[in-house]
N, C-alpha and C. Protein backbone atom coordinates (compact mmCIF):
# COMPACT_ATOMS: atom_id res chain seq x y z
N UNK A 1 77.93 199.12 -174.96
CA UNK A 1 76.96 198.22 -174.11
C UNK A 1 76.17 197.76 -175.11
N UNK A 2 75.50 196.61 -175.14
CA UNK A 2 74.66 195.92 -176.04
C UNK A 2 73.34 196.14 -175.50
N UNK A 3 72.58 196.79 -176.46
CA UNK A 3 71.23 197.32 -176.25
C UNK A 3 70.12 196.22 -175.79
N UNK A 4 70.40 195.08 -176.39
CA UNK A 4 69.75 193.86 -176.21
C UNK A 4 69.88 193.28 -174.86
N UNK A 5 70.90 193.47 -174.14
CA UNK A 5 71.07 193.07 -172.86
C UNK A 5 70.59 193.89 -171.85
N UNK A 6 70.50 195.38 -172.11
CA UNK A 6 69.98 196.47 -171.21
C UNK A 6 68.37 196.43 -170.98
N UNK A 7 67.81 195.84 -171.79
CA UNK A 7 66.31 195.53 -171.71
C UNK A 7 65.77 194.82 -170.62
N UNK A 8 65.06 195.41 -169.83
CA UNK A 8 64.72 194.67 -168.59
C UNK A 8 63.40 193.96 -168.72
N UNK A 9 63.26 192.68 -168.28
CA UNK A 9 62.00 191.83 -168.44
C UNK A 9 61.24 192.11 -167.33
N UNK A 10 59.83 192.13 -167.67
CA UNK A 10 58.82 192.15 -166.38
C UNK A 10 59.05 191.01 -165.51
N UNK A 11 59.13 191.32 -164.20
CA UNK A 11 59.08 190.18 -163.25
C UNK A 11 57.57 189.34 -163.17
N UNK A 12 57.81 188.09 -162.95
CA UNK A 12 56.60 187.30 -162.68
C UNK A 12 56.50 187.04 -161.37
N UNK A 13 57.15 187.78 -160.50
CA UNK A 13 56.89 187.71 -158.89
C UNK A 13 56.34 188.91 -158.60
N UNK A 14 55.23 188.89 -157.65
CA UNK A 14 54.39 189.86 -157.03
C UNK A 14 55.57 190.93 -156.28
N UNK A 15 55.23 192.18 -156.34
CA UNK A 15 56.11 192.90 -155.38
C UNK A 15 55.37 193.43 -154.10
N UNK A 16 54.11 192.94 -153.88
CA UNK A 16 53.53 193.26 -152.68
C UNK A 16 53.17 191.82 -151.98
N UNK A 17 52.93 191.96 -150.63
CA UNK A 17 52.87 190.87 -149.92
C UNK A 17 51.38 190.07 -150.22
N UNK A 18 50.43 190.79 -150.39
CA UNK A 18 49.00 189.98 -150.49
C UNK A 18 48.21 191.35 -151.12
N UNK A 19 47.57 191.02 -152.38
CA UNK A 19 46.88 191.99 -153.05
C UNK A 19 45.43 191.93 -152.71
N UNK A 20 44.96 190.80 -152.71
CA UNK A 20 43.32 190.76 -152.45
C UNK A 20 43.28 189.85 -151.12
N UNK A 21 43.50 190.46 -149.93
CA UNK A 21 43.45 189.80 -148.80
C UNK A 21 42.13 189.16 -148.56
N UNK A 22 40.85 189.78 -148.84
CA UNK A 22 39.63 189.02 -148.63
C UNK A 22 39.38 187.91 -149.19
N UNK A 23 39.85 187.67 -150.54
CA UNK A 23 39.66 186.68 -151.41
C UNK A 23 40.46 185.47 -150.86
N UNK A 24 41.90 185.95 -150.36
CA UNK A 24 42.70 184.91 -150.00
C UNK A 24 42.22 184.34 -148.79
N UNK A 25 41.57 185.23 -147.90
CA UNK A 25 41.05 184.65 -146.73
C UNK A 25 39.80 183.68 -146.84
N UNK A 26 39.13 184.15 -147.87
CA UNK A 26 37.73 183.22 -148.06
C UNK A 26 38.24 182.04 -148.84
N UNK A 27 39.18 182.09 -149.49
CA UNK A 27 39.80 180.68 -149.98
C UNK A 27 40.23 179.84 -149.07
N UNK A 28 41.03 180.46 -148.16
CA UNK A 28 41.99 179.69 -147.14
C UNK A 28 40.93 179.12 -146.32
N UNK A 29 39.68 179.58 -146.11
CA UNK A 29 38.61 179.01 -145.06
C UNK A 29 37.99 177.90 -145.73
N UNK A 30 38.15 177.51 -147.02
CA UNK A 30 37.70 176.47 -147.61
C UNK A 30 38.68 175.45 -148.18
N UNK A 31 40.00 175.74 -148.00
CA UNK A 31 40.78 174.79 -148.43
C UNK A 31 40.80 173.54 -147.58
N UNK A 32 40.85 172.28 -148.18
CA UNK A 32 40.85 171.19 -147.50
C UNK A 32 42.21 171.14 -146.48
N UNK A 33 41.89 170.21 -145.37
CA UNK A 33 42.95 170.02 -144.50
C UNK A 33 44.04 169.36 -144.83
N UNK A 34 45.29 169.51 -144.19
CA UNK A 34 46.44 168.66 -144.76
C UNK A 34 46.26 167.07 -144.60
N UNK A 35 45.55 166.59 -143.79
CA UNK A 35 45.50 165.15 -143.91
C UNK A 35 44.52 164.71 -145.14
N UNK A 36 43.57 165.41 -145.38
CA UNK A 36 42.88 165.07 -146.36
C UNK A 36 43.67 165.19 -147.69
N UNK A 37 44.44 166.35 -147.86
CA UNK A 37 45.17 166.47 -149.05
C UNK A 37 46.44 165.54 -149.10
N UNK A 38 46.79 165.12 -148.21
CA UNK A 38 48.03 163.91 -147.97
C UNK A 38 47.33 162.61 -148.44
N UNK A 39 46.00 162.27 -148.18
CA UNK A 39 45.47 161.27 -148.78
C UNK A 39 45.22 161.32 -150.35
N UNK A 40 44.98 162.49 -150.66
CA UNK A 40 44.58 162.67 -152.08
C UNK A 40 45.94 162.50 -152.80
N UNK A 41 47.23 163.20 -152.21
CA UNK A 41 48.44 162.97 -152.85
C UNK A 41 48.71 161.57 -152.99
N UNK A 42 48.47 160.77 -151.97
CA UNK A 42 48.83 159.36 -151.95
C UNK A 42 47.99 158.64 -153.19
N UNK A 43 46.71 158.86 -153.31
CA UNK A 43 45.89 158.32 -154.26
C UNK A 43 46.39 158.72 -155.67
N UNK A 44 46.66 160.04 -155.79
CA UNK A 44 46.90 160.60 -157.21
C UNK A 44 48.65 159.98 -157.62
N UNK A 45 49.34 159.96 -156.61
CA UNK A 45 50.75 159.32 -156.85
C UNK A 45 50.47 157.84 -157.23
N UNK A 46 49.60 156.95 -156.63
CA UNK A 46 49.39 155.62 -157.06
C UNK A 46 48.79 155.51 -158.48
N UNK A 47 48.02 156.76 -158.89
CA UNK A 47 47.29 156.70 -160.13
C UNK A 47 48.46 157.18 -161.18
N UNK A 48 49.65 157.53 -160.88
CA UNK A 48 50.61 158.24 -161.72
C UNK A 48 51.38 157.24 -162.52
N UNK A 49 51.01 155.91 -162.41
CA UNK A 49 51.67 154.84 -163.11
C UNK A 49 50.61 154.15 -164.00
N UNK A 50 50.99 153.92 -165.47
CA UNK A 50 50.08 153.20 -166.35
C UNK A 50 49.79 151.76 -166.01
N UNK A 51 50.66 151.01 -165.35
CA UNK A 51 50.24 149.73 -164.97
C UNK A 51 49.32 149.72 -163.87
N UNK A 52 49.58 150.46 -162.96
CA UNK A 52 48.76 150.68 -161.73
C UNK A 52 47.37 151.15 -162.23
N UNK A 53 47.34 152.23 -162.98
CA UNK A 53 45.95 152.46 -163.49
C UNK A 53 45.34 151.30 -164.29
N UNK A 54 45.98 150.38 -165.01
CA UNK A 54 45.28 149.29 -165.60
C UNK A 54 44.85 148.41 -164.48
N UNK A 55 45.55 148.01 -163.67
CA UNK A 55 45.28 147.20 -162.45
C UNK A 55 43.96 147.67 -161.73
N UNK A 56 44.01 149.08 -161.51
CA UNK A 56 42.57 149.50 -160.72
C UNK A 56 41.38 149.44 -161.86
N UNK A 57 41.64 149.68 -162.94
CA UNK A 57 40.53 149.67 -163.76
C UNK A 57 40.07 148.22 -164.01
N UNK A 58 41.12 147.15 -164.02
CA UNK A 58 40.63 145.85 -164.01
C UNK A 58 39.78 145.42 -162.84
N UNK A 59 40.14 145.92 -161.86
CA UNK A 59 39.51 145.55 -160.40
C UNK A 59 38.28 146.48 -160.18
N UNK A 60 37.71 147.34 -161.10
CA UNK A 60 36.81 148.45 -160.78
C UNK A 60 35.41 147.92 -160.58
N UNK A 61 35.06 146.61 -161.10
CA UNK A 61 33.67 146.17 -160.78
C UNK A 61 33.55 145.19 -159.73
N UNK A 62 34.28 145.50 -158.48
CA UNK A 62 34.39 144.38 -157.42
C UNK A 62 35.01 143.13 -157.97
N UNK A 63 35.94 143.34 -158.95
CA UNK A 63 36.87 142.15 -159.39
C UNK A 63 37.86 141.86 -158.36
N UNK A 64 38.16 140.59 -158.52
CA UNK A 64 39.17 140.10 -157.58
C UNK A 64 40.27 139.14 -158.38
N UNK A 65 41.53 139.59 -158.59
CA UNK A 65 42.30 138.82 -159.48
C UNK A 65 43.71 138.41 -158.45
N UNK A 66 44.26 137.28 -159.22
CA UNK A 66 45.35 136.87 -158.52
C UNK A 66 46.64 137.53 -159.25
N UNK A 67 47.58 137.48 -158.64
CA UNK A 67 48.87 138.20 -159.09
C UNK A 67 49.26 137.69 -160.35
N UNK A 68 49.08 136.23 -160.61
CA UNK A 68 49.54 135.84 -161.99
C UNK A 68 48.49 136.14 -163.12
N UNK A 69 47.24 136.34 -162.68
CA UNK A 69 46.24 136.98 -163.53
C UNK A 69 46.58 138.36 -163.90
N UNK A 70 46.96 139.28 -162.95
CA UNK A 70 47.31 140.52 -163.19
C UNK A 70 48.39 140.54 -164.16
N UNK A 71 49.55 139.67 -163.89
CA UNK A 71 50.67 139.73 -164.90
C UNK A 71 50.31 139.29 -166.22
N UNK A 72 49.52 138.52 -166.58
CA UNK A 72 49.02 137.87 -167.73
C UNK A 72 48.31 139.04 -168.47
N UNK A 73 47.45 139.68 -167.64
CA UNK A 73 46.48 140.60 -168.19
C UNK A 73 47.46 142.05 -168.75
N UNK A 74 48.42 142.17 -167.77
CA UNK A 74 49.30 143.38 -168.35
C UNK A 74 50.44 142.91 -169.11
N UNK A 75 50.53 141.53 -169.52
CA UNK A 75 51.65 141.12 -170.24
C UNK A 75 53.11 141.55 -169.53
N UNK A 76 53.19 141.29 -168.22
CA UNK A 76 54.27 141.65 -167.62
C UNK A 76 54.84 140.26 -166.61
N UNK A 77 56.10 140.53 -166.09
CA UNK A 77 56.40 139.41 -165.21
C UNK A 77 55.59 139.40 -163.99
N UNK A 78 55.64 138.20 -163.42
CA UNK A 78 54.77 138.08 -162.23
C UNK A 78 55.47 139.01 -161.07
N UNK A 79 56.86 139.04 -160.97
CA UNK A 79 57.40 139.64 -160.06
C UNK A 79 57.20 141.23 -160.05
N UNK A 80 56.94 141.64 -161.35
CA UNK A 80 56.51 143.22 -161.80
C UNK A 80 55.34 143.33 -161.21
N UNK A 81 54.22 142.43 -161.49
CA UNK A 81 53.01 142.65 -160.88
C UNK A 81 52.64 142.53 -159.58
N UNK A 82 53.60 141.82 -158.99
CA UNK A 82 53.51 141.74 -157.56
C UNK A 82 53.85 143.06 -156.97
N UNK A 83 54.83 143.66 -157.42
CA UNK A 83 55.51 144.80 -157.03
C UNK A 83 54.34 145.94 -157.09
N UNK A 84 53.72 146.10 -158.16
CA UNK A 84 52.62 147.09 -158.29
C UNK A 84 51.43 146.73 -157.24
N UNK A 85 51.06 145.62 -157.02
CA UNK A 85 49.98 145.15 -156.28
C UNK A 85 50.52 145.39 -154.94
N UNK A 86 51.65 145.16 -154.61
CA UNK A 86 52.21 145.45 -153.26
C UNK A 86 52.10 147.04 -152.80
N UNK A 87 52.70 147.69 -154.09
CA UNK A 87 52.54 149.11 -153.73
C UNK A 87 51.33 149.45 -153.29
N UNK A 88 50.23 149.19 -154.14
CA UNK A 88 48.80 149.53 -154.09
C UNK A 88 48.23 149.12 -152.67
N UNK A 89 48.59 148.00 -152.10
CA UNK A 89 48.27 147.41 -150.85
C UNK A 89 48.93 148.33 -149.95
N UNK A 90 50.19 148.68 -150.09
CA UNK A 90 50.82 149.39 -148.92
C UNK A 90 50.20 150.73 -148.82
N UNK A 91 49.65 151.21 -149.89
CA UNK A 91 48.99 152.66 -149.96
C UNK A 91 47.47 152.49 -149.35
N UNK A 92 47.25 151.17 -149.07
CA UNK A 92 45.78 151.13 -148.43
C UNK A 92 44.65 151.32 -149.60
N UNK A 93 45.11 151.07 -150.83
CA UNK A 93 44.06 151.14 -151.96
C UNK A 93 43.61 149.69 -152.30
N UNK A 94 44.35 148.64 -152.34
CA UNK A 94 43.96 147.47 -152.42
C UNK A 94 43.94 146.53 -151.28
N UNK A 95 43.20 145.47 -151.24
CA UNK A 95 43.12 144.67 -150.20
C UNK A 95 43.50 143.14 -150.70
N UNK A 96 44.08 142.36 -149.86
CA UNK A 96 44.28 141.07 -150.54
C UNK A 96 44.04 139.86 -149.82
N UNK A 97 43.88 138.59 -150.21
CA UNK A 97 43.72 137.21 -149.21
C UNK A 97 44.44 136.42 -149.99
N UNK A 98 44.89 135.40 -149.06
CA UNK A 98 45.56 134.16 -149.64
C UNK A 98 44.69 133.00 -149.73
N UNK A 99 44.72 132.31 -150.85
CA UNK A 99 44.10 130.98 -150.92
C UNK A 99 44.86 130.17 -151.45
N UNK A 100 45.57 129.33 -150.40
CA UNK A 100 46.75 128.46 -150.60
C UNK A 100 47.96 129.18 -151.21
N UNK A 101 48.43 128.83 -152.17
CA UNK A 101 49.70 129.52 -152.83
C UNK A 101 49.31 130.74 -153.67
N UNK A 102 48.08 131.00 -153.79
CA UNK A 102 47.62 132.27 -154.53
C UNK A 102 47.14 133.43 -153.65
N UNK A 103 47.59 134.55 -154.13
CA UNK A 103 47.14 135.81 -153.37
C UNK A 103 46.25 136.62 -154.51
N UNK A 104 45.11 136.89 -153.69
CA UNK A 104 44.10 137.71 -154.46
C UNK A 104 44.00 138.98 -154.01
N UNK A 105 43.71 139.92 -155.07
CA UNK A 105 43.70 141.56 -154.80
C UNK A 105 42.28 142.10 -155.18
N UNK A 106 41.96 142.84 -154.54
CA UNK A 106 40.66 143.57 -154.87
C UNK A 106 40.77 144.85 -154.38
N UNK A 107 39.87 145.79 -154.81
CA UNK A 107 39.83 147.32 -154.41
C UNK A 107 39.39 147.46 -152.96
N UNK A 108 40.04 148.05 -151.90
CA UNK A 108 39.62 148.33 -150.73
C UNK A 108 38.52 149.37 -150.59
N UNK A 109 38.40 150.46 -151.37
CA UNK A 109 37.44 151.18 -151.53
C UNK A 109 36.98 151.49 -152.88
N UNK A 110 35.63 151.27 -153.41
CA UNK A 110 35.35 151.33 -154.63
C UNK A 110 35.29 152.85 -155.16
N UNK A 111 35.55 153.84 -154.19
CA UNK A 111 35.47 155.04 -154.71
C UNK A 111 36.89 155.59 -155.48
N UNK A 112 37.91 154.52 -155.34
CA UNK A 112 38.99 154.94 -156.24
C UNK A 112 38.57 154.51 -157.64
N UNK A 113 37.73 153.49 -157.75
CA UNK A 113 37.43 152.92 -159.29
C UNK A 113 36.61 154.15 -159.85
N UNK A 114 35.62 154.78 -158.84
CA UNK A 114 34.85 155.86 -159.35
C UNK A 114 35.68 156.92 -159.85
N UNK A 115 36.60 157.48 -159.10
CA UNK A 115 37.59 158.51 -159.44
C UNK A 115 38.51 158.38 -160.87
N UNK A 116 38.93 157.12 -160.90
CA UNK A 116 39.53 156.67 -162.17
C UNK A 116 38.61 156.62 -163.44
N UNK A 117 37.40 156.06 -163.17
CA UNK A 117 36.57 156.10 -164.44
C UNK A 117 36.06 157.46 -164.84
N UNK A 118 35.77 158.18 -163.71
CA UNK A 118 35.34 159.59 -164.11
C UNK A 118 36.55 160.25 -164.78
N UNK A 119 37.73 160.39 -164.33
CA UNK A 119 38.92 161.03 -165.03
C UNK A 119 39.09 160.64 -166.53
N UNK A 120 38.77 159.22 -166.75
CA UNK A 120 38.92 158.73 -168.03
C UNK A 120 37.73 159.17 -168.86
N UNK A 121 36.56 159.17 -168.37
CA UNK A 121 35.51 159.69 -169.01
C UNK A 121 35.68 161.21 -169.64
N UNK A 122 36.20 161.82 -168.65
CA UNK A 122 36.48 163.05 -169.01
C UNK A 122 37.56 163.45 -169.93
N UNK A 123 38.29 162.60 -170.10
CA UNK A 123 39.30 162.87 -171.16
C UNK A 123 38.89 162.30 -172.61
N UNK A 124 37.97 161.71 -172.49
CA UNK A 124 37.36 161.07 -173.78
C UNK A 124 36.51 162.11 -174.29
N UNK A 125 35.73 162.83 -173.44
CA UNK A 125 34.87 163.75 -173.98
C UNK A 125 35.44 165.04 -174.59
């Protein structure tokens, strides 16, 4: 028998159902609801792409950009910019308006920019 194989490793799984029931109960009382967490999940999922982060940052000061302007800014194809903008619009993060053949996008809720800018500031400090 190989001695190295017979050594048991400590388990990283608890062997009891709940150790600190009072603390678990207290934390459970203040956990956000599923609807709010789902909204946060959608927002953070949208922020999980570098191009979309750049778009949101560009729109942070109540700016409004055309699809072709976003493509130029990010140095990507118009179709790619359109895809990212549509994704953000579908997630209710951006709003858009048509002006002839041009489609302009802006932030639907400025708090998204606040969250992004706050996160970026924290990473710099």
